[in-house]
JSON list of C-alpha atoms in Angstrom, two decimals:
[
{"chain": "A", "resi": 10, "resn": "MET", "atom": "CA", "xyz": [40.80, 17.90, 13.78]},
{"chain": "A", "resi": 11, "resn": "ASN", "atom": "CA", "xyz": [39.40, 21.62, 13.85]},
{"chain": "A", "resi": 12, "resn": "SER", "atom": "CA", "xyz": [36.58, 21.98, 16.43]},
{"chain": "A", "resi": 13, "resn": "GLU", "atom": "CA", "xyz": [35.31, 25.25, 14.76]},
{"chain": "A", "resi": 14, "resn": "HIS", "atom": "CA", "xyz": [35.05, 23.16, 11.66]},
{"chain": "A", "resi": 15, "resn": "THR", "atom": "CA", "xyz": [33.33, 20.05, 13.21]},
{"chain": "A", "resi": 16, "resn": "GLN", "atom": "CA", "xyz": [31.12, 22.36, 15.08]},
{"chain": "A", "resi": 17, "resn": "SER", "atom": "CA", "xyz": [30.00, 23.46, 12.35]},
{"chain": "A", "resi": 18, "resn": "LEU", "atom": "CA", "xyz": [28.87, 20.17, 10.29]},
{"chain": "A", "resi": 19, "resn": "LYS", "atom": "CA", "xyz": [25.51, 18.88, 10.47]},
{"chain": "A", "resi": 20, "resn": "ILE", "atom": "CA", "xyz": [25.41, 15.11, 10.24]},
{"chain": "A", "resi": 21, "resn": "LEU", "atom": "CA", "xyz": [22.12, 13.27, 9.23]},
{"chain": "A", "resi": 22, "resn": "ILE", "atom": "CA", "xyz": [22.28, 9.39, 10.25]},
{"chain": "A", "resi": 23, "resn": "VAL", "atom": "CA", "xyz": [20.42, 7.28, 8.89]},
{"chain": "A", "resi": 24, "resn": "ASP", "atom": "CA", "xyz": [19.64, 3.63, 10.46]},
{"chain": "A", "resi": 25, "resn": "ASP", "atom": "CA", "xyz": [17.30, 1.03, 11.25]},
{"chain": "A", "resi": 26, "resn": "ASP", "atom": "CA", "xyz": [19.64, -0.13, 14.19]},
{"chain": "A", "resi": 27, "resn": "SER", "atom": "CA", "xyz": [19.01, 2.25, 17.10]},
{"chain": "A", "resi": 28, "resn": "TYR", "atom": "CA", "xyz": [22.43, 0.93, 19.41]},
{"chain": "A", "resi": 29, "resn": "LEU", "atom": "CA", "xyz": [24.30, 1.61, 16.35]},
{"chain": "A", "resi": 30, "resn": "SER", "atom": "CA", "xyz": [23.23, 4.76, 15.01]},
{"chain": "A", "resi": 31, "resn": "ASP", "atom": "CA", "xyz": [22.72, 5.98, 19.14]},
{"chain": "A", "resi": 32, "resn": "MET", "atom": "CA", "xyz": [26.71, 5.13, 19.14]},
{"chain": "A", "resi": 33, "resn": "TYR", "atom": "CA", "xyz": [27.64, 6.72, 15.89]},
{"chain": "A", "resi": 34, "resn": "SER", "atom": "CA", "xyz": [25.16, 9.88, 17.08]},
{"chain": "A", "resi": 35, "resn": "PHE", "atom": "CA", "xyz": [27.15, 10.32, 20.64]},
{"chain": "A", "resi": 36, "resn": "LYS", "atom": "CA", "xyz": [30.13, 9.88, 19.24]},
{"chain": "A", "resi": 37, "resn": "PHE", "atom": "CA", "xyz": [30.41, 12.67, 16.56]},
{"chain": "A", "resi": 38, "resn": "GLN", "atom": "CA", "xyz": [28.62, 15.18, 19.56]},
{"chain": "A", "resi": 39, "resn": "GLU", "atom": "CA", "xyz": [31.31, 14.00, 21.61]},
{"chain": "A", "resi": 40, "resn": "LEU", "atom": "CA", "xyz": [34.03, 15.64, 19.08]},
{"chain": "A", "resi": 41, "resn": "GLY", "atom": "CA", "xyz": [31.66, 18.81, 18.79]},
{"chain": "A", "resi": 42, "resn": "PHE", "atom": "CA", "xyz": [29.92, 17.69, 15.55]},
{"chain": "A", "resi": 43, "resn": "ASN", "atom": "CA", "xyz": [26.34, 18.31, 15.57]},
{"chain": "A", "resi": 44, "resn": "ALA", "atom": "CA", "xyz": [24.57, 14.75, 14.87]},
{"chain": "A", "resi": 45, "resn": "ARG", "atom": "CA", "xyz": [20.77, 14.21, 13.98]},
{"chain": "A", "resi": 46, "resn": "VAL", "atom": "CA", "xyz": [19.38, 10.11, 14.43]},
{"chain": "A", "resi": 47, "resn": "VAL", "atom": "CA", "xyz": [16.69, 8.93, 11.89]},
{"chain": "A", "resi": 48, "resn": "GLN", "atom": "CA", "xyz": [15.19, 5.20, 11.78]},
{"chain": "A", "resi": 49, "resn": "ASN", "atom": "CA", "xyz": [14.36, 5.10, 8.59]},
{"chain": "A", "resi": 50, "resn": "ALA", "atom": "CA", "xyz": [14.50, 6.58, 4.84]},
{"chain": "A", "resi": 51, "resn": "GLU", "atom": "CA", "xyz": [11.00, 7.62, 5.27]},
{"chain": "A", "resi": 52, "resn": "ASP", "atom": "CA", "xyz": [11.48, 10.02, 8.16]},
{"chain": "A", "resi": 53, "resn": "ALA", "atom": "CA", "xyz": [14.86, 11.09, 6.64]},
{"chain": "A", "resi": 54, "resn": "LEU", "atom": "CA", "xyz": [13.01, 12.32, 3.38]},
{"chain": "A", "resi": 55, "resn": "SER", "atom": "CA", "xyz": [10.35, 14.42, 5.17]},
{"chain": "A", "resi": 56, "resn": "LEU", "atom": "CA", "xyz": [13.17, 15.52, 7.21]},
{"chain": "A", "resi": 57, "resn": "ILE", "atom": "CA", "xyz": [14.96, 17.01, 4.05]},
{"chain": "A", "resi": 58, "resn": "GLU", "atom": "CA", "xyz": [11.98, 17.55, 2.04]},
{"chain": "A", "resi": 59, "resn": "ALA", "atom": "CA", "xyz": [10.74, 20.03, 4.63]},
{"chain": "A", "resi": 60, "resn": "GLY", "atom": "CA", "xyz": [13.72, 22.23, 4.26]},
{"chain": "A", "resi": 61, "resn": "ALA", "atom": "CA", "xyz": [13.92, 23.58, 8.38]},
{"chain": "A", "resi": 62, "resn": "GLU", "atom": "CA", "xyz": [17.35, 22.03, 8.40]},
{"chain": "A", "resi": 63, "resn": "LYS", "atom": "CA", "xyz": [20.47, 21.38, 6.07]},
{"chain": "A", "resi": 64, "resn": "PHE", "atom": "CA", "xyz": [22.98, 18.34, 6.59]},
{"chain": "A", "resi": 65, "resn": "ASP", "atom": "CA", "xyz": [26.38, 18.85, 5.48]},
{"chain": "A", "resi": 66, "resn": "VAL", "atom": "CA", "xyz": [26.77, 14.40, 5.42]},
{"chain": "A", "resi": 67, "resn": "LEU", "atom": "CA", "xyz": [24.73, 11.95, 5.05]},
{"chain": "A", "resi": 68, "resn": "LEU", "atom": "CA", "xyz": [25.51, 8.84, 6.37]},
{"chain": "A", "resi": 69, "resn": "LEU", "atom": "CA", "xyz": [23.06, 6.29, 5.26]},
{"chain": "A", "resi": 70, "resn": "ASP", "atom": "CA", "xyz": [22.57, 2.30, 5.98]},
{"chain": "A", "resi": 71, "resn": "LEU", "atom": "CA", "xyz": [21.84, 0.66, 3.00]},
{"chain": "A", "resi": 72, "resn": "VAL", "atom": "CA", "xyz": [20.02, -2.48, 4.47]},
{"chain": "A", "resi": 73, "resn": "MET", "atom": "CA", "xyz": [16.84, -1.29, 6.23]},
{"chain": "A", "resi": 74, "resn": "PRO", "atom": "CA", "xyz": [12.89, -2.28, 6.31]},
{"chain": "A", "resi": 75, "resn": "GLY", "atom": "CA", "xyz": [10.84, -0.56, 3.74]},
{"chain": "A", "resi": 76, "resn": "THR", "atom": "CA", "xyz": [12.67, 1.90, 2.02]},
{"chain": "A", "resi": 77, "resn": "ASP", "atom": "CA", "xyz": [16.32, 0.63, 1.76]},
{"chain": "A", "resi": 78, "resn": "GLY", "atom": "CA", "xyz": [19.27, 2.92, 0.97]},
{"chain": "A", "resi": 79, "resn": "PHE", "atom": "CA", "xyz": [19.66, 2.15, -2.61]},
{"chain": "A", "resi": 80, "resn": "GLU", "atom": "CA", "xyz": [15.99, 3.32, -3.12]},
{"chain": "A", "resi": 81, "resn": "PHE", "atom": "CA", "xyz": [16.49, 6.28, -0.89]},
{"chain": "A", "resi": 82, "resn": "LEU", "atom": "CA", "xyz": [19.33, 7.49, -3.11]},
{"chain": "A", "resi": 83, "resn": "THR", "atom": "CA", "xyz": [17.29, 7.16, -6.13]},
{"chain": "A", "resi": 84, "resn": "THR", "atom": "CA", "xyz": [14.51, 9.52, -4.40]},
{"chain": "A", "resi": 85, "resn": "ILE", "atom": "CA", "xyz": [17.14, 11.74, -3.40]},
{"chain": "A", "resi": 86, "resn": "ARG", "atom": "CA", "xyz": [18.91, 12.03, -7.01]},
{"chain": "A", "resi": 87, "resn": "GLU", "atom": "CA", "xyz": [14.97, 11.89, -8.87]},
{"chain": "A", "resi": 88, "resn": "LYS", "atom": "CA", "xyz": [14.06, 15.14, -6.57]},
{"chain": "A", "resi": 89, "resn": "ASP", "atom": "CA", "xyz": [17.51, 16.83, -7.18]},
{"chain": "A", "resi": 90, "resn": "LEU", "atom": "CA", "xyz": [17.78, 16.81, -3.17]},
{"chain": "A", "resi": 91, "resn": "LEU", "atom": "CA", "xyz": [20.88, 16.69, -1.06]},
{"chain": "A", "resi": 92, "resn": "LYS", "atom": "CA", "xyz": [22.85, 18.39, -3.62]},
{"chain": "A", "resi": 93, "resn": "GLU", "atom": "CA", "xyz": [25.02, 20.65, -1.11]},
{"chain": "A", "resi": 94, "resn": "THR", "atom": "CA", "xyz": [25.27, 17.14, 0.91]},
{"chain": "A", "resi": 95, "resn": "THR", "atom": "CA", "xyz": [28.41, 14.83, 1.17]},
{"chain": "A", "resi": 96, "resn": "VAL", "atom": "CA", "xyz": [26.59, 11.21, 0.84]},
{"chain": "A", "resi": 97, "resn": "ILE", "atom": "CA", "xyz": [28.37, 8.42, 2.47]},
{"chain": "A", "resi": 98, "resn": "ALA", "atom": "CA", "xyz": [26.98, 5.07, 2.60]},
{"chain": "A", "resi": 99, "resn": "LEU", "atom": "CA", "xyz": [27.56, 3.43, 6.48]},
{"chain": "A", "resi": 100, "resn": "THR", "atom": "CA", "xyz": [26.64, -0.29, 6.32]},
{"chain": "A", "resi": 101, "resn": "ASN", "atom": "CA", "xyz": [27.54, -3.91, 6.50]},
{"chain": "A", "resi": 102, "resn": "GLN", "atom": "CA", "xyz": [26.93, -4.39, 2.42]},
{"chain": "A", "resi": 103, "resn": "SER", "atom": "CA", "xyz": [30.75, -5.14, 1.05]},
{"chain": "A", "resi": 104, "resn": "ARG", "atom": "CA", "xyz": [30.12, -6.14, -2.41]},
{"chain": "A", "resi": 105, "resn": "GLU", "atom": "CA", "xyz": [31.94, -4.60, -5.45]},
{"chain": "A", "resi": 106, "resn": "GLN", "atom": "CA", "xyz": [28.59, -4.45, -6.85]},
{"chain": "A", "resi": 107, "resn": "ASP", "atom": "CA", "xyz": [26.84, -2.54, -3.82]},
{"chain": "A", "resi": 108, "resn": "ILE", "atom": "CA", "xyz": [29.70, -0.29, -4.02]},
{"chain": "A", "resi": 109, "resn": "GLU", "atom": "CA", "xyz": [29.49, 0.46, -7.79]},
{"chain": "A", "resi": 110, "resn": "LYS", "atom": "CA", "xyz": [25.76, 1.19, -7.94]},
{"chain": "A", "resi": 111, "resn": "ALA", "atom": "CA", "xyz": [25.70, 3.50, -4.33]},
{"chain": "A", "resi": 112, "resn": "GLU", "atom": "CA", "xyz": [28.43, 5.33, -6.38]},
{"chain": "A", "resi": 113, "resn": "SER", "atom": "CA", "xyz": [26.22, 5.52, -9.29]},
{"chain": "A", "resi": 114, "resn": "LEU", "atom": "CA", "xyz": [23.56, 6.88, -7.11]},
{"chain": "A", "resi": 115, "resn": "GLY", "atom": "CA", "xyz": [25.81, 9.48, -5.83]},
{"chain": "A", "resi": 116, "resn": "ALA", "atom": "CA", "xyz": [27.51, 8.49, -2.47]},
{"chain": "A", "resi": 117, "resn": "ARG", "atom": "CA", "xyz": [31.29, 10.07, -2.76]},
{"chain": "A", "resi": 118, "resn": "GLY", "atom": "CA", "xyz": [32.35, 7.53, 0.11]},
{"chain": "A", "resi": 119, "resn": "TYR", "atom": "CA", "xyz": [31.42, 4.40, 2.00]},
{"chain": "A", "resi": 120, "resn": "ILE", "atom": "CA", "xyz": [32.42, 2.73, 4.87]},
{"chain": "A", "resi": 121, "resn": "VAL", "atom": "CA", "xyz": [31.79, -0.80, 5.95]},
{"chain": "A", "resi": 122, "resn": "LYS", "atom": "CA", "xyz": [30.25, -0.76, 9.96]},
{"chain": "A", "resi": 123, "resn": "ALA", "atom": "CA", "xyz": [32.17, -4.27, 10.41]},
{"chain": "A", "resi": 124, "resn": "SER", "atom": "CA", "xyz": [35.54, -3.24, 9.69]},
{"chain": "A", "resi": 125, "resn": "SER", "atom": "CA", "xyz": [35.18, 0.52, 11.74]},
{"chain": "A", "resi": 126, "resn": "ILE", "atom": "CA", "xyz": [35.02, 1.39, 15.51]},
{"chain": "A", "resi": 127, "resn": "PRO", "atom": "CA", "xyz": [33.09, 4.72, 15.94]},
{"chain": "A", "resi": 128, "resn": "SER", "atom": "CA", "xyz": [36.36, 7.01, 16.03]},
{"chain": "A", "resi": 129, "resn": "GLU", "atom": "CA", "xyz": [37.61, 5.73, 12.55]},
{"chain": "A", "resi": 130, "resn": "VAL", "atom": "CA", "xyz": [33.98, 6.28, 11.25]},
{"chain": "A", "resi": 131, "resn": "VAL", "atom": "CA", "xyz": [34.24, 9.76, 12.34]},
{"chain": "A", "resi": 132, "resn": "SER", "atom": "CA", "xyz": [37.85, 10.65, 11.05]},
{"chain": "A", "resi": 133, "resn": "ALA", "atom": "CA", "xyz": [36.64, 8.53, 7.75]},
{"chain": "A", "resi": 134, "resn": "VAL", "atom": "CA", "xyz": [33.92, 10.89, 7.42]},
{"chain": "A", "resi": 135, "resn": "VAL", "atom": "CA", "xyz": [35.41, 13.99, 8.16]},
{"chain": "A", "resi": 136, "resn": "GLU", "atom": "CA", "xyz": [38.08, 12.56, 5.30]},
{"chain": "A", "resi": 137, "resn": "ILE", "atom": "CA", "xyz": [35.72, 11.72, 2.97]},
{"chain": "A", "resi": 138, "resn": "HIS", "atom": "CA", "xyz": [33.73, 15.60, 3.19]},
{"chain": "A", "resi": 139, "resn": "ASN", "atom": "CA", "xyz": [36.73, 17.61, 3.41]},
{"chain": "A", "resi": 140, "resn": "SER", "atom": "CA", "xyz": [37.67, 15.40, -0.01]},
{"chain": "A", "resi": 141, "resn": "HIS", "atom": "CA", "xyz": [37.68, 17.36, -3.19]},
{"chain": "A", "resi": 142, "resn": "GLU", "atom": "CA", "xyz": [37.51, 13.87, -5.32]},
{"chain": "A", "resi": 143, "resn": "GLU", "atom": "CA", "xyz": [34.66, 12.98, -7.32]},
{"chain": "A", "resi": 144, "resn": "LYS", "atom": "CA", "xyz": [35.57, 9.29, -7.11]},
{"chain": "A", "resi": 145, "resn": "ILE", "atom": "CA", "xyz": [33.93, 7.30, -4.42]},
{"chain": "A", "resi": 146, "resn": "ILE", "atom": "CA", "xyz": [36.04, 6.99, -1.44]},
{"chain": "A", "resi": 147, "resn": "VAL", "atom": "CA", "xyz": [36.08, 3.04, 0.41]},
{"chain": "A", "resi": 148, "resn": "LYS", "atom": "CA", "xyz": [36.78, 2.44, 4.42]},
{"chain": "A", "resi": 149, "resn": "HIS", "atom": "CA", "xyz": [36.98, -1.02, 5.17]}
]
């Protein structure tokens, strides 16, 4: 990984599981990424709408209390937010219909947590972000 490139990447992790989100954040930061964690979609939306920070990658859990990941994706699409951000679902949902729904709502990548250790998640994020493909990339 090019460390100059990774240090410039800003990642927003939206996940209600603080243990996992902290673990992912630590791994990203250890490798030179700038990672920020929020625990729910409402806080993520407030942060994005405030516009003080721009993110290159959004890692989003789909199953969360309150506003779930699908509702969040719908909202950011309706409000035309994150046009320049690579959106990646990071979830334990592995059903084909969930993958298709995430893709239809603008996700470019889909990573199943239970099938990926943190270093694999980091590698998949870099691969998906750097990919020029329009089609969703699934990592199980």
